[in-house]
Short mmCIF file of C-alpha atoms in Angstrom, two decimals:
data_model
loop_
_atom_site.label_atom_id
_atom_site.label_comp_id
_atom_site.label_asym_id
_atom_site.label_seq_id
_atom_site.Cartn_x
_atom_site.Cartn_y
_atom_site.Cartn_z
CA MET G 17 0.00 0.00 0.00
CA PRO G 18 1.53 3.37 -0.94
CA THR G 19 1.80 6.15 1.63
CA VAL G 20 -0.19 9.36 1.53
CA ARG G 21 3.01 11.12 0.48
CA GLU G 22 3.51 8.79 -2.49
CA ALA G 23 -0.11 9.18 -3.54
CA ALA G 24 0.16 12.96 -3.20
CA LEU G 25 3.31 13.03 -5.34
CA ASP G 26 1.42 11.11 -8.05
CA VAL G 27 -1.35 13.72 -7.93
CA MET G 28 1.25 16.49 -8.20
CA ARG G 29 2.75 14.83 -11.27
CA ARG G 30 -0.67 14.52 -12.93
CA HIS G 31 -1.24 18.24 -12.42
CA ASP G 32 2.29 19.28 -13.47
CA LEU G 33 3.12 20.49 -9.96
CA THR G 34 6.66 19.17 -10.02
CA THR G 35 8.48 22.38 -9.00
CA VAL G 36 8.14 23.16 -5.30
CA PHE G 37 8.86 26.73 -4.13
CA ALA G 38 9.48 26.68 -0.39
CA ASN G 39 11.15 27.98 2.72
CA PRO G 40 10.93 24.80 4.80
CA GLY G 41 10.18 24.29 8.45
CA SER G 42 10.04 21.25 10.68
CA THR G 43 6.39 20.49 9.90
CA GLU G 44 7.28 20.04 6.22
CA VAL G 45 10.30 17.77 6.65
CA PRO G 46 8.26 14.52 6.45
CA PHE G 47 7.16 15.57 2.97
CA LEU G 48 10.42 17.09 1.76
CA ALA G 49 13.07 14.66 2.97
CA GLY G 50 14.15 12.40 0.14
CA LEU G 51 12.13 14.05 -2.64
CA PRO G 52 12.18 12.01 -5.87
CA ASP G 53 14.51 13.19 -8.61
CA ASP G 54 11.65 14.37 -10.82
CA ILE G 55 10.48 16.88 -8.20
CA ARG G 56 12.47 20.12 -8.32
CA PHE G 57 12.91 22.02 -5.07
CA VAL G 58 13.46 25.80 -5.20
CA LEU G 59 14.54 27.45 -1.96
CA ALA G 60 13.65 31.05 -1.17
CA LEU G 61 14.77 32.79 2.01
CA HIS G 62 11.42 34.31 2.97
CA GLU G 63 7.84 33.19 2.41
CA GLY G 64 7.04 36.39 0.53
CA SER G 65 9.71 35.37 -1.96
CA VAL G 66 8.33 31.82 -2.06
CA VAL G 67 4.86 32.96 -3.10
CA GLY G 68 6.18 35.81 -5.27
CA ALA G 69 8.38 33.45 -7.29
CA ALA G 70 5.59 30.89 -7.57
CA THR G 71 3.26 33.66 -8.77
CA GLY G 72 5.67 34.70 -11.52
CA TYR G 73 6.19 31.05 -12.48
CA ALA G 74 2.43 30.42 -12.71
CA LEU G 75 1.74 33.54 -14.76
CA ALA G 76 4.59 32.76 -17.16
CA ARG G 77 3.35 29.21 -17.75
CA GLY G 78 -0.37 29.89 -17.57
CA ALA G 79 -0.72 26.91 -15.23
CA PRO G 80 -0.79 26.33 -11.46
CA ALA G 81 2.45 26.47 -9.50
CA LEU G 82 3.15 24.85 -6.13
CA ALA G 83 4.27 26.66 -2.98
CA LEU G 84 4.98 25.10 0.42
CA LEU G 85 4.65 27.17 3.61
CA HIS G 86 5.54 26.48 7.24
CA THR G 87 2.54 26.59 9.59
CA THR G 88 1.53 29.93 11.21
CA ALA G 89 4.79 31.79 10.73
CA GLY G 90 5.17 30.84 7.08
CA LEU G 91 1.58 31.45 6.10
CA GLY G 92 1.52 34.68 8.10
CA ASN G 93 4.64 35.95 6.35
CA ALA G 94 3.12 35.06 2.98
CA VAL G 95 -0.34 36.63 3.36
CA GLY G 96 0.61 39.86 1.56
CA ALA G 97 2.06 37.88 -1.34
CA LEU G 98 -1.03 35.64 -1.41
CA SER G 99 -3.24 38.71 -1.67
CA THR G 100 -1.18 39.84 -4.65
CA ALA G 101 -1.48 36.39 -6.23
CA ARG G 102 -5.26 36.55 -5.82
CA VAL G 103 -5.64 39.99 -7.37
CA ASN G 104 -3.11 39.09 -10.09
CA ARG G 105 -5.22 35.98 -10.67
CA ALA G 106 -2.25 33.65 -10.44
CA PRO G 107 -3.17 29.96 -10.04
CA LEU G 108 -1.29 28.60 -7.02
CA VAL G 109 -1.55 25.40 -5.01
CA VAL G 110 -0.26 26.21 -1.54
CA ILE G 111 0.45 23.38 0.92
CA VAL G 112 0.70 24.64 4.49
CA GLY G 113 2.39 22.44 7.10
CA GLN G 114 0.67 21.78 10.40
CA GLN G 115 1.70 20.07 13.66
CA ASP G 116 1.13 16.36 14.20
CA ARG G 117 -2.57 15.53 13.99
CA ARG G 118 -2.38 13.20 17.00
CA HIS G 119 -1.91 16.00 19.53
CA LEU G 120 -3.38 19.02 17.80
CA VAL G 121 -6.11 19.19 20.41
CA GLN G 122 -3.45 20.17 22.98
CA GLU G 123 -2.22 23.01 20.70
CA PRO G 124 1.43 21.94 20.76
CA PHE G 125 4.36 24.14 19.82
CA LEU G 126 4.09 25.22 16.15
CA ALA G 127 0.43 24.28 15.92
CA GLY G 128 -1.35 26.91 13.84
CA ARG G 129 -4.88 28.25 13.56
CA LEU G 130 -4.45 28.26 9.83
CA GLU G 131 -7.80 28.01 8.07
CA GLN G 132 -8.68 31.71 8.42
CA LEU G 133 -5.20 33.20 8.68
CA ALA G 134 -5.12 34.35 5.04
CA GLY G 135 -8.70 35.61 5.22
CA ASP G 136 -10.67 35.60 1.98
CA TYR G 137 -7.67 35.81 -0.31
CA PRO G 138 -7.41 32.07 -1.03
CA VAL G 139 -9.97 30.85 -3.55
CA ARG G 140 -10.22 27.65 -1.51
CA THR G 141 -8.91 26.44 1.85
CA GLU G 142 -9.17 22.81 2.95
CA THR G 143 -7.91 20.86 5.92
CA PRO G 144 -8.49 17.20 4.99
CA PRO G 145 -10.44 15.41 7.74
CA ARG G 146 -8.24 12.32 7.39
CA ALA G 147 -4.71 11.75 6.23
CA GLN G 148 -6.03 9.64 3.35
CA ASP G 149 -7.90 12.68 2.01
CA VAL G 150 -4.71 14.70 1.42
CA PRO G 151 -4.08 13.58 -2.21
CA GLY G 152 -7.65 14.41 -3.17
CA ALA G 153 -7.42 17.79 -1.44
CA ILE G 154 -4.33 18.62 -3.53
CA ALA G 155 -6.18 17.64 -6.71
CA ARG G 156 -9.17 19.79 -5.72
CA ALA G 157 -6.84 22.68 -4.97
CA ALA G 158 -5.26 22.34 -8.43
CA HIS G 159 -8.69 22.51 -10.06
CA ALA G 160 -9.75 25.46 -7.89
CA ALA G 161 -6.54 27.36 -8.62
CA ARG G 162 -7.01 26.86 -12.34
CA THR G 163 -10.74 27.60 -12.54
CA MET G 164 -10.96 30.43 -9.98
CA ARG G 165 -7.53 31.87 -10.84
CA GLY G 166 -5.96 32.31 -7.43
CA PRO G 167 -4.21 30.57 -4.53
CA ALA G 168 -5.85 27.41 -3.16
CA LEU G 169 -4.60 26.23 0.25
CA VAL G 170 -4.32 22.72 1.67
CA VAL G 171 -3.36 22.38 5.35
CA VAL G 172 -1.54 19.10 6.00
CA PRO G 173 -0.57 17.81 9.47
CA MET G 174 2.97 16.53 9.42
CA ASP G 175 2.17 12.93 10.38
CA ASP G 176 -0.29 12.55 7.48
CA TRP G 177 2.45 12.00 4.91
CA ALA G 178 3.54 8.64 6.36
CA ARG G 179 0.03 7.20 6.71
CA PRO G 180 -1.09 4.46 4.33
CA ALA G 181 -3.12 5.71 1.40
CA GLU G 182 -6.41 4.10 0.39
CA GLU G 183 -7.53 2.60 -2.86
CA LEU G 184 -10.64 4.71 -3.40
CA PRO G 185 -12.54 6.14 -6.37
CA LEU G 186 -11.03 9.34 -7.68
CA PRO G 187 -11.65 12.06 -5.04
CA ALA G 188 -11.55 14.77 -7.70
CA PRO G 189 -11.80 14.81 -11.52
CA GLY G 190 -8.73 13.49 -13.26
CA ARG G 191 -9.28 16.23 -15.81
CA LEU G 192 -11.54 19.26 -15.62
CA CYS G 193 -12.60 20.87 -18.90
CA LEU G 194 -13.93 24.41 -18.97
CA PRO G 195 -16.11 25.88 -21.71
CA ALA G 196 -14.08 28.00 -24.09
CA ALA G 197 -16.59 28.79 -26.81
CA ALA G 198 -18.27 32.18 -27.01
CA ASP G 199 -22.03 32.48 -26.70
CA ALA G 200 -23.25 33.75 -30.06
CA GLY G 201 -26.09 35.78 -28.53
CA ASP G 202 -23.73 37.59 -26.15
CA VAL G 203 -21.35 38.33 -29.03
CA ARG G 204 -24.18 39.80 -31.11
CA GLU G 205 -25.36 41.96 -28.20
CA VAL G 206 -21.90 43.50 -27.67
CA ALA G 207 -21.41 43.86 -31.42
CA ALA G 208 -24.73 45.73 -31.65
CA LEU G 209 -23.57 48.20 -29.00
CA LEU G 210 -20.38 48.85 -30.96
CA ASP G 211 -22.27 49.14 -34.25
CA ALA G 212 -24.65 51.72 -32.80
CA ALA G 213 -21.86 53.86 -31.36
CA ALA G 214 -20.62 56.91 -33.23
CA ALA G 215 -17.44 57.24 -31.18
CA PRO G 216 -16.52 54.02 -29.34
CA ALA G 217 -13.42 53.37 -27.25
CA LEU G 218 -11.92 50.23 -25.76
CA VAL G 219 -10.39 49.82 -22.32
CA VAL G 220 -8.26 46.72 -21.87
CA GLY G 221 -6.88 45.08 -18.77
CA ALA G 222 -4.69 42.35 -17.38
CA ALA G 223 -7.13 39.55 -18.19
CA ALA G 224 -6.78 40.38 -21.90
CA ASP G 225 -3.06 39.56 -21.78
CA HIS G 226 -3.18 36.55 -24.09
CA PRO G 227 -1.83 36.17 -27.66
CA VAL G 228 -5.23 35.30 -29.13
CA THR G 229 -6.96 38.14 -27.29
CA TRP G 230 -4.29 40.65 -28.36
CA GLU G 231 -4.73 39.62 -31.99
CA ALA G 232 -8.52 39.82 -31.84
CA LEU G 233 -8.60 43.17 -30.05
CA THR G 234 -6.09 44.61 -32.52
CA LEU G 235 -8.32 43.52 -35.39
CA LEU G 236 -11.40 44.92 -33.66
CA ALA G 237 -9.79 48.28 -32.87
CA GLU G 238 -8.51 48.63 -36.42
CA ARG G 239 -11.93 47.85 -37.85
CA LEU G 240 -13.57 50.41 -35.55
CA GLY G 241 -10.73 52.90 -35.84
CA CYS G 242 -11.13 53.53 -32.13
CA PRO G 243 -8.61 54.29 -29.38
CA VAL G 244 -7.57 51.62 -26.91
CA TRP G 245 -6.81 52.58 -23.32
CA GLN G 246 -5.05 50.45 -20.72
CA GLU G 247 -6.74 50.20 -17.32
CA SER G 248 -5.12 52.21 -14.52
CA PHE G 249 -2.81 50.24 -12.23
CA GLY G 250 -2.99 47.30 -14.61
CA ALA G 251 -0.94 44.26 -13.64
CA ARG G 252 -0.46 43.21 -17.28
CA ALA G 253 -0.90 44.79 -20.70
CA GLY G 254 -4.06 43.96 -22.63
CA PHE G 255 -3.07 45.37 -26.03
CA PRO G 256 0.17 46.07 -27.95
CA GLN G 257 1.26 49.41 -26.54
CA ASP G 258 3.34 50.32 -29.59
CA HIS G 259 0.26 50.13 -31.83
CA ARG G 260 -0.90 53.41 -33.41
CA LEU G 261 -4.35 53.02 -31.79
CA PHE G 262 -3.01 52.65 -28.26
CA ALA G 263 -3.99 55.84 -26.47
CA GLY G 264 -2.28 55.41 -23.11
CA HIS G 265 -3.18 54.52 -19.53
CA LEU G 266 -6.41 55.69 -17.97
CA PRO G 267 -6.05 58.17 -15.13
CA ALA G 268 -7.06 56.90 -11.70
CA ASP G 269 -9.19 59.83 -10.52
CA ARG G 270 -12.73 60.59 -11.62
CA THR G 271 -12.15 64.15 -12.76
CA ARG G 272 -9.49 63.22 -15.28
CA LEU G 273 -11.31 59.97 -16.14
CA ARG G 274 -14.45 61.87 -17.15
CA GLU G 275 -12.34 64.23 -19.24
CA THR G 276 -10.47 61.37 -20.92
CA LEU G 277 -13.57 59.33 -21.77
CA GLY G 278 -15.88 62.30 -22.38
CA PRO G 279 -15.59 62.30 -26.19
CA TYR G 280 -16.83 58.69 -26.51
CA ASP G 281 -20.43 57.54 -26.55
CA LEU G 282 -19.54 53.90 -25.77
CA VAL G 283 -16.68 52.53 -23.71
CA LEU G 284 -16.22 48.75 -23.82
CA SER G 285 -13.94 47.35 -21.12
CA VAL G 286 -12.32 43.99 -21.90
CA GLY G 287 -10.57 42.08 -19.14
CA ALA G 288 -10.51 45.14 -16.88
CA PRO G 289 -12.71 46.48 -14.08
CA VAL G 290 -14.90 49.52 -14.63
CA PHE G 291 -12.95 51.51 -13.53
CA ARG G 292 -10.06 51.13 -11.09
CA GLN G 293 -9.54 54.27 -9.01
CA TYR G 294 -7.00 55.42 -6.44
CA PRO G 295 -7.87 58.71 -4.71
CA TYR G 296 -11.56 59.02 -3.96
CA GLU G 297 -13.41 61.80 -5.73
CA GLU G 298 -17.12 62.52 -5.83
CA GLY G 299 -19.06 62.40 -9.04
CA PRO G 300 -19.79 59.84 -11.75
CA LEU G 301 -17.16 57.83 -13.57
CA VAL G 302 -18.18 59.16 -17.00
CA ARG G 303 -20.22 62.03 -18.38
CA PRO G 304 -23.90 61.66 -19.29
CA GLY G 305 -24.23 60.12 -22.72
CA THR G 306 -21.33 57.71 -22.38
CA ARG G 307 -22.56 54.12 -22.24
CA LEU G 308 -20.48 51.48 -20.45
CA ALA G 309 -20.15 47.74 -21.05
CA VAL G 310 -17.70 45.11 -19.82
CA VAL G 311 -16.57 41.70 -21.03
CA THR G 312 -14.66 39.78 -18.38
CA ASP G 313 -13.78 36.24 -17.37
CA ASP G 314 -14.19 37.17 -13.68
CA PRO G 315 -17.79 36.86 -12.40
CA ALA G 316 -17.04 39.02 -9.34
CA GLU G 317 -15.73 41.77 -11.62
CA ALA G 318 -18.95 41.58 -13.64
CA HIS G 319 -21.16 41.62 -10.53
CA ARG G 320 -19.75 44.91 -9.22
CA ALA G 321 -19.44 46.72 -12.57
CA PRO G 322 -21.63 49.88 -12.88
CA VAL G 323 -22.39 49.18 -16.55
CA GLU G 324 -25.30 48.77 -18.93
CA LEU G 325 -24.13 45.32 -20.03
CA ALA G 326 -21.75 42.84 -18.39
CA VAL G 327 -20.74 39.61 -20.12
CA VAL G 328 -18.78 36.80 -18.45
CA ALA G 329 -16.90 34.78 -21.03
CA ALA G 330 -13.62 33.15 -21.97
CA LEU G 331 -11.89 36.19 -23.43
CA PRO G 332 -9.82 34.67 -26.28
CA ALA G 333 -12.85 32.97 -27.85
CA PHE G 334 -15.22 35.88 -27.19
CA CYS G 335 -12.90 38.56 -28.57
CA THR G 336 -12.16 36.45 -31.65
CA ALA G 337 -15.88 36.03 -32.33
CA LEU G 338 -16.54 39.72 -31.65
CA ALA G 339 -13.84 40.81 -34.08
CA GLU G 340 -15.20 38.45 -36.75
CA THR G 341 -18.74 39.76 -36.22
CA ALA G 342 -17.58 43.36 -36.43
CA LEU G 343 -15.76 42.58 -39.66
CA ALA G 344 -18.85 40.99 -41.18
CA GLU G 345 -21.15 43.82 -40.15
CA THR G 346 -18.90 46.56 -41.49
CA ALA G 347 -17.63 44.89 -44.64
CA ASP G 348 -20.19 46.64 -46.87
CA ARG G 349 -20.06 50.03 -45.19
CA THR G 350 -17.90 53.06 -45.41
CA ARG G 351 -17.36 54.12 -41.85
CA GLY G 352 -16.22 57.61 -41.06
CA ARG G 353 -14.14 56.35 -38.21
CA ALA G 354 -12.28 53.72 -40.25
CA ALA G 355 -8.62 53.55 -39.41
CA GLY G 356 -6.97 56.90 -39.94
CA ALA G 357 -10.15 58.69 -41.08
CA ASP G 358 -11.65 61.80 -39.50
CA ASP G 359 -15.43 61.72 -39.06
CA GLY G 360 -15.61 65.25 -37.71
CA SER G 361 -16.53 64.13 -34.19
CA ASP G 362 -14.99 65.53 -31.05
CA ALA G 363 -13.20 62.27 -30.31
CA PRO G 364 -9.43 62.70 -30.12
CA ALA G 365 -7.21 61.15 -32.72
CA PRO G 366 -6.85 57.49 -31.75
CA ALA G 367 -3.23 57.08 -32.73
CA GLY G 368 -1.06 56.39 -29.70
CA ARG G 369 1.49 59.17 -29.53
CA ARG G 370 4.20 58.48 -27.01
CA PRO G 371 5.97 61.46 -25.48
CA GLU G 372 9.41 62.36 -26.68
CA PRO G 373 12.07 60.82 -24.46
CA PRO G 374 13.90 63.31 -22.28
CA GLN G 375 17.16 64.81 -23.41
CA PRO G 376 20.21 63.32 -21.69
CA PRO G 377 21.21 65.26 -18.60
CA GLY G 378 23.66 68.06 -19.17
CA HIS G 379 27.00 68.36 -17.47
CA GLY G 380 26.52 68.30 -13.73
CA GLU G 381 22.80 67.53 -13.97
CA PRO G 382 21.53 64.47 -12.07
CA LEU G 383 20.03 61.38 -13.64
CA ARG G 384 16.30 61.01 -13.32
CA ALA G 385 14.19 57.89 -13.65
CA ALA G 386 12.93 59.03 -17.06
CA HIS G 387 16.51 59.14 -18.39
CA VAL G 388 17.07 55.53 -17.30
CA LEU G 389 13.76 54.29 -18.67
CA ALA G 390 14.21 56.03 -22.02
CA GLU G 391 17.62 54.42 -22.54
CA LEU G 392 16.24 51.05 -21.42
CA ALA G 393 13.37 51.32 -23.91
CA ARG G 394 15.80 51.93 -26.77
CA ARG G 395 17.62 48.69 -26.03
CA LEU G 396 15.06 46.16 -24.77
CA PRO G 397 14.22 43.29 -27.13
CA ALA G 398 10.51 43.26 -27.98
CA GLU G 399 10.01 39.86 -26.32
CA THR G 400 11.32 41.09 -22.95
CA VAL G 401 9.14 40.65 -19.86
CA LEU G 402 9.41 43.84 -17.81
CA VAL G 403 8.46 43.36 -14.16
CA GLU G 404 7.69 46.68 -12.49
CA GLU G 405 7.68 47.89 -8.89
CA THR G 406 8.66 51.54 -8.87
CA PRO G 407 5.58 53.49 -7.72
CA SER G 408 6.97 57.01 -8.05
CA SER G 409 8.34 56.29 -11.55
CA ARG G 410 5.45 54.21 -12.91
CA PRO G 411 3.97 57.04 -15.03
CA ASP G 412 7.33 57.54 -16.75
CA LEU G 413 7.68 53.81 -17.28
CA HIS G 414 4.22 53.55 -18.86
CA ALA G 415 4.92 56.53 -21.09
CA LEU G 416 8.37 55.47 -22.24
CA VAL G 417 8.50 51.64 -22.22
CA PRO G 418 5.62 50.05 -24.16
CA ALA G 419 4.67 46.38 -23.80
CA ARG G 420 5.05 44.97 -27.30
CA ARG G 421 4.28 41.29 -26.72
CA PRO G 422 1.86 39.38 -24.49
CA LEU G 423 3.35 39.04 -21.01
CA GLY G 424 5.51 42.03 -21.88
CA PHE G 425 4.62 43.80 -18.65
CA LEU G 426 3.91 42.47 -15.16
CA SER G 427 3.18 44.34 -11.96
CA ALA G 428 1.52 43.71 -8.58
CA ALA G 429 -2.20 44.33 -8.99
CA MET G 430 -2.63 44.55 -5.22
CA GLY G 431 -0.11 47.38 -4.85
CA ALA G 432 1.75 45.56 -2.07
CA LEU G 433 5.54 45.91 -2.26
CA GLY G 434 7.90 42.96 -2.38
CA PHE G 435 6.55 41.44 -5.61
CA ALA G 436 8.94 42.32 -8.41
CA LEU G 437 12.19 40.67 -7.35
CA PRO G 438 10.82 37.17 -6.67
CA ALA G 439 8.21 37.41 -9.45
CA ALA G 440 10.88 38.22 -12.03
CA ILE G 441 12.79 35.13 -10.92
CA GLY G 442 9.69 32.97 -11.22
CA VAL G 443 8.85 34.38 -14.66
CA ARG G 444 12.30 33.57 -16.01
CA MET G 445 12.13 30.05 -14.55
CA GLY G 446 8.67 29.52 -16.04
CA ALA G 447 9.49 31.06 -19.44
CA PRO G 448 13.26 30.66 -19.87
CA GLU G 449 13.00 31.67 -23.53
CA ARG G 450 11.93 35.21 -22.54
CA PRO G 451 14.43 37.86 -21.40
CA VAL G 452 13.36 39.35 -18.06
CA VAL G 453 14.16 42.78 -16.61
CA ALA G 454 12.85 44.03 -13.27
CA VAL G 455 12.63 47.78 -12.72
CA VAL G 456 12.36 48.41 -9.00
CA GLY G 457 12.59 51.36 -6.64
CA ASP G 458 15.20 51.09 -3.94
CA GLY G 459 12.55 51.23 -1.23
CA SER G 460 10.56 48.49 -2.96
CA SER G 461 13.61 46.27 -3.37
CA LEU G 462 14.16 46.09 0.39
CA TYR G 463 10.91 44.20 0.96
CA GLN G 464 12.23 41.00 -0.67
CA ILE G 465 15.93 41.67 -1.25
CA GLN G 466 16.69 38.11 -0.12
CA ALA G 467 15.05 36.82 -3.32
CA LEU G 468 18.35 37.62 -5.07
CA TRP G 469 19.94 34.63 -3.35
CA THR G 470 17.44 32.33 -5.08
CA ALA G 471 18.29 33.85 -8.46
CA VAL G 472 21.98 33.18 -7.84
CA ARG G 473 21.51 29.66 -6.48
CA TYR G 474 19.36 28.52 -9.41
CA ARG G 475 21.21 30.48 -12.10
CA VAL G 476 18.26 32.65 -13.12
CA GLY G 477 19.42 35.32 -15.55
CA VAL G 478 17.44 38.44 -14.66
CA VAL G 479 18.68 42.04 -14.72
CA PHE G 480 17.34 43.99 -11.74
CA ILE G 481 17.48 47.75 -12.38
CA VAL G 482 17.09 49.54 -9.06
CA LEU G 483 16.22 53.22 -9.27
CA ALA G 484 17.86 54.52 -6.11
CA ASN G 485 16.83 57.91 -4.76
CA GLY G 486 17.26 57.06 -1.08
CA ARG G 487 13.70 58.09 -0.28
CA TYR G 488 10.12 56.92 -0.23
CA ALA G 489 9.55 59.42 -3.01
CA ILE G 490 5.90 58.66 -3.66
CA MET G 491 5.12 59.04 0.03
CA ASP G 492 6.97 62.36 0.10
CA ARG G 493 4.83 63.62 -2.77
CA LEU G 494 1.62 62.45 -1.12
CA ALA G 495 2.65 64.24 2.08
CA ASP G 496 3.28 67.38 0.00
CA ARG G 497 -0.31 67.19 -1.25
CA HIS G 498 -1.45 67.38 2.35
CA GLU G 499 0.77 70.44 2.73
CA ASP G 500 2.49 68.98 5.72
CA THR G 501 5.86 67.57 6.72
CA ALA G 502 6.55 63.87 6.35
CA PRO G 503 7.86 62.27 9.57
CA TRP G 504 9.88 59.55 7.86
CA PRO G 505 13.55 60.05 7.02
CA GLY G 506 15.40 59.17 3.88
CA PHE G 507 17.64 56.12 3.75
CA GLU G 508 20.47 57.32 1.52
CA GLU G 509 22.95 55.24 3.53
CA VAL G 510 21.39 51.97 2.35
CA SER G 511 23.35 50.29 -0.42
CA VAL G 512 21.17 47.94 -2.44
CA SER G 513 24.15 46.86 -4.53
CA GLY G 514 26.07 46.15 -1.33
CA MET G 515 23.27 43.93 -0.02
CA ALA G 516 23.05 42.17 -3.37
CA LYS G 517 26.76 41.34 -3.21
CA ALA G 518 26.34 40.04 0.33
CA LEU G 519 23.73 37.62 -1.05
CA GLY G 520 26.14 36.44 -3.73
CA CYS G 521 24.58 38.44 -6.58
CA SER G 522 26.71 40.47 -8.96
CA ALA G 523 25.93 44.15 -8.59
CA ARG G 524 27.13 47.53 -9.76
CA ARG G 525 26.16 51.09 -8.94
CA VAL G 526 26.20 53.89 -11.48
CA SER G 527 25.44 57.56 -11.10
CA GLY G 528 26.25 59.11 -14.48
CA HIS G 529 24.66 58.97 -17.91
CA ALA G 530 27.75 57.66 -19.68
CA GLU G 531 28.16 54.90 -17.09
CA LEU G 532 24.51 53.97 -17.51
CA LEU G 533 24.79 53.64 -21.28
CA SER G 534 27.92 51.53 -20.98
CA GLU G 535 26.25 49.14 -18.54
CA LEU G 536 23.06 48.79 -20.56
CA ASP G 537 24.99 48.24 -23.79
CA THR G 538 26.91 45.44 -22.09
CA LEU G 539 24.07 43.77 -20.15
CA LEU G 540 21.07 43.78 -22.45
CA PRO G 541 22.54 41.98 -25.49
CA GLU G 542 23.52 39.11 -23.15
CA LEU G 543 20.11 38.94 -21.51
CA PRO G 544 18.34 36.28 -23.65
CA ASP G 545 20.95 33.61 -22.87
CA SER G 546 22.05 34.82 -19.47
CA THR G 547 22.11 32.55 -16.42
CA ARG G 548 23.68 35.23 -14.22
CA PRO G 549 21.48 37.61 -12.23
CA LEU G 550 22.79 41.13 -11.85
CA VAL G 551 21.67 44.20 -9.92
CA LEU G 552 22.28 47.56 -11.56
CA GLU G 553 21.70 50.21 -8.92
CA VAL G 554 21.25 53.57 -10.60
CA ALA G 555 21.45 56.71 -8.48
CA VAL G 556 18.62 59.02 -9.57
CA GLU G 557 17.21 62.31 -8.37
CA ALA G 558 13.69 61.98 -7.00
CA ASP G 559 11.07 63.61 -9.20
CA GLU G 560 9.19 66.45 -7.59
CA THR G 561 5.80 65.61 -9.08
CA PHE G 562 3.66 62.51 -9.19
CA GLN G 563 0.33 61.95 -10.91
CA PRO G 564 -1.17 58.43 -10.52
#
């Protein structure tokens, strides 16, 4: 009779959960000791890095990844990263170790009250009632992670692994198939809204980040001749941002949002909420006369959308059918808003016009983040995955560095810091054919700096560009808006490159424009084949303005 551990490993193999991201503790040793050769173990030095790397790995592969956490301390340390995984809709199976089942009633040392510790962020949490139910719980977690697009937790007491398994009927489907076809009636209803609009616009979001969806939305936008906006604070790009119809990123306050969307009589959001905001402002989202509709694969997103029509659908199939319907309905018409034409309406020209990159700093002038990002944009291969976590420089990054391929941009949808370093490592491990660059603020980097050790240990070739201004610059600007003094100091003494070296990662610090160009010209051509992580800490002057 096989053990529960052996049966669980078979379930993991069936669900392609053969890479285990972990920071182990004693309650996990009975599972981890003597892992079979076909199970890869990836060590991270903090649970935030464990879940962050697993999140990047899952998003890069489009399939669930496996993380292992150590009872209360491990799960508690990982809750912020789990919340990011949920909002980023990353499918994760998370096994959480628990004390020995035989004396849990006495609450022994390291026993955890685990089921509610992560709150509502897991899409599913299960503590199997018997040891023999553990393999089935892992299978159910894999299905839940895939279908509900988030972390699914299984709490496993440490003695369960050695128990004999049972020969029982399958406790979960061996395979779970989801409908992928588009409902023809829903497609026609959305197509009719677009056909009736004189000045439509599209808003795209992270859920549209798929090759088929990109292709279909590009075809649709070109047929309509309409602008395409990216959702504010988007975790991924939903449309090629170097396309002439890409209009930019939506502002995150209602005043500017109404102004931006005012010229359009229909705004269709695809794979994005309607609409993500940051500072609260009174008033409606859009002006009277602007109709709103949303197509999403997230039922919760549809339920809370203040729109005339909400459709829940598999986006690649739906967008393909919508583009084909739009083509058929407009084939015999001459439309004033066809690509490049001017119909005399008040709608702005749809062509995406990126701002001119800043001039290099003059003699004695400091580097700014925009200088670094402009030079990076000139050199990045189109297939690069750029992982972002630089809040005060995000507007410059969006303006200067377009996502040109699916999965070209990745950020933390939750806004919690500590995502970019481990996520970039996981992305490169999950998609080794893609070059990966992380652009991170120095304050952000400190939340999971220990992730660099994992990159070194497993030879993950990522370039981490740290924009170092020695301040929490975005917080300083927000304090300025309140016209008051910030109580927090700067941290100019902190050397990110020094910490990287202490963790075994190659690192260099530059402060001048010529040095920057030399480093980028050396590093970026090597990036596609690199197995050597490197931190490039760039000293920059903090910008004095910030507009989310």
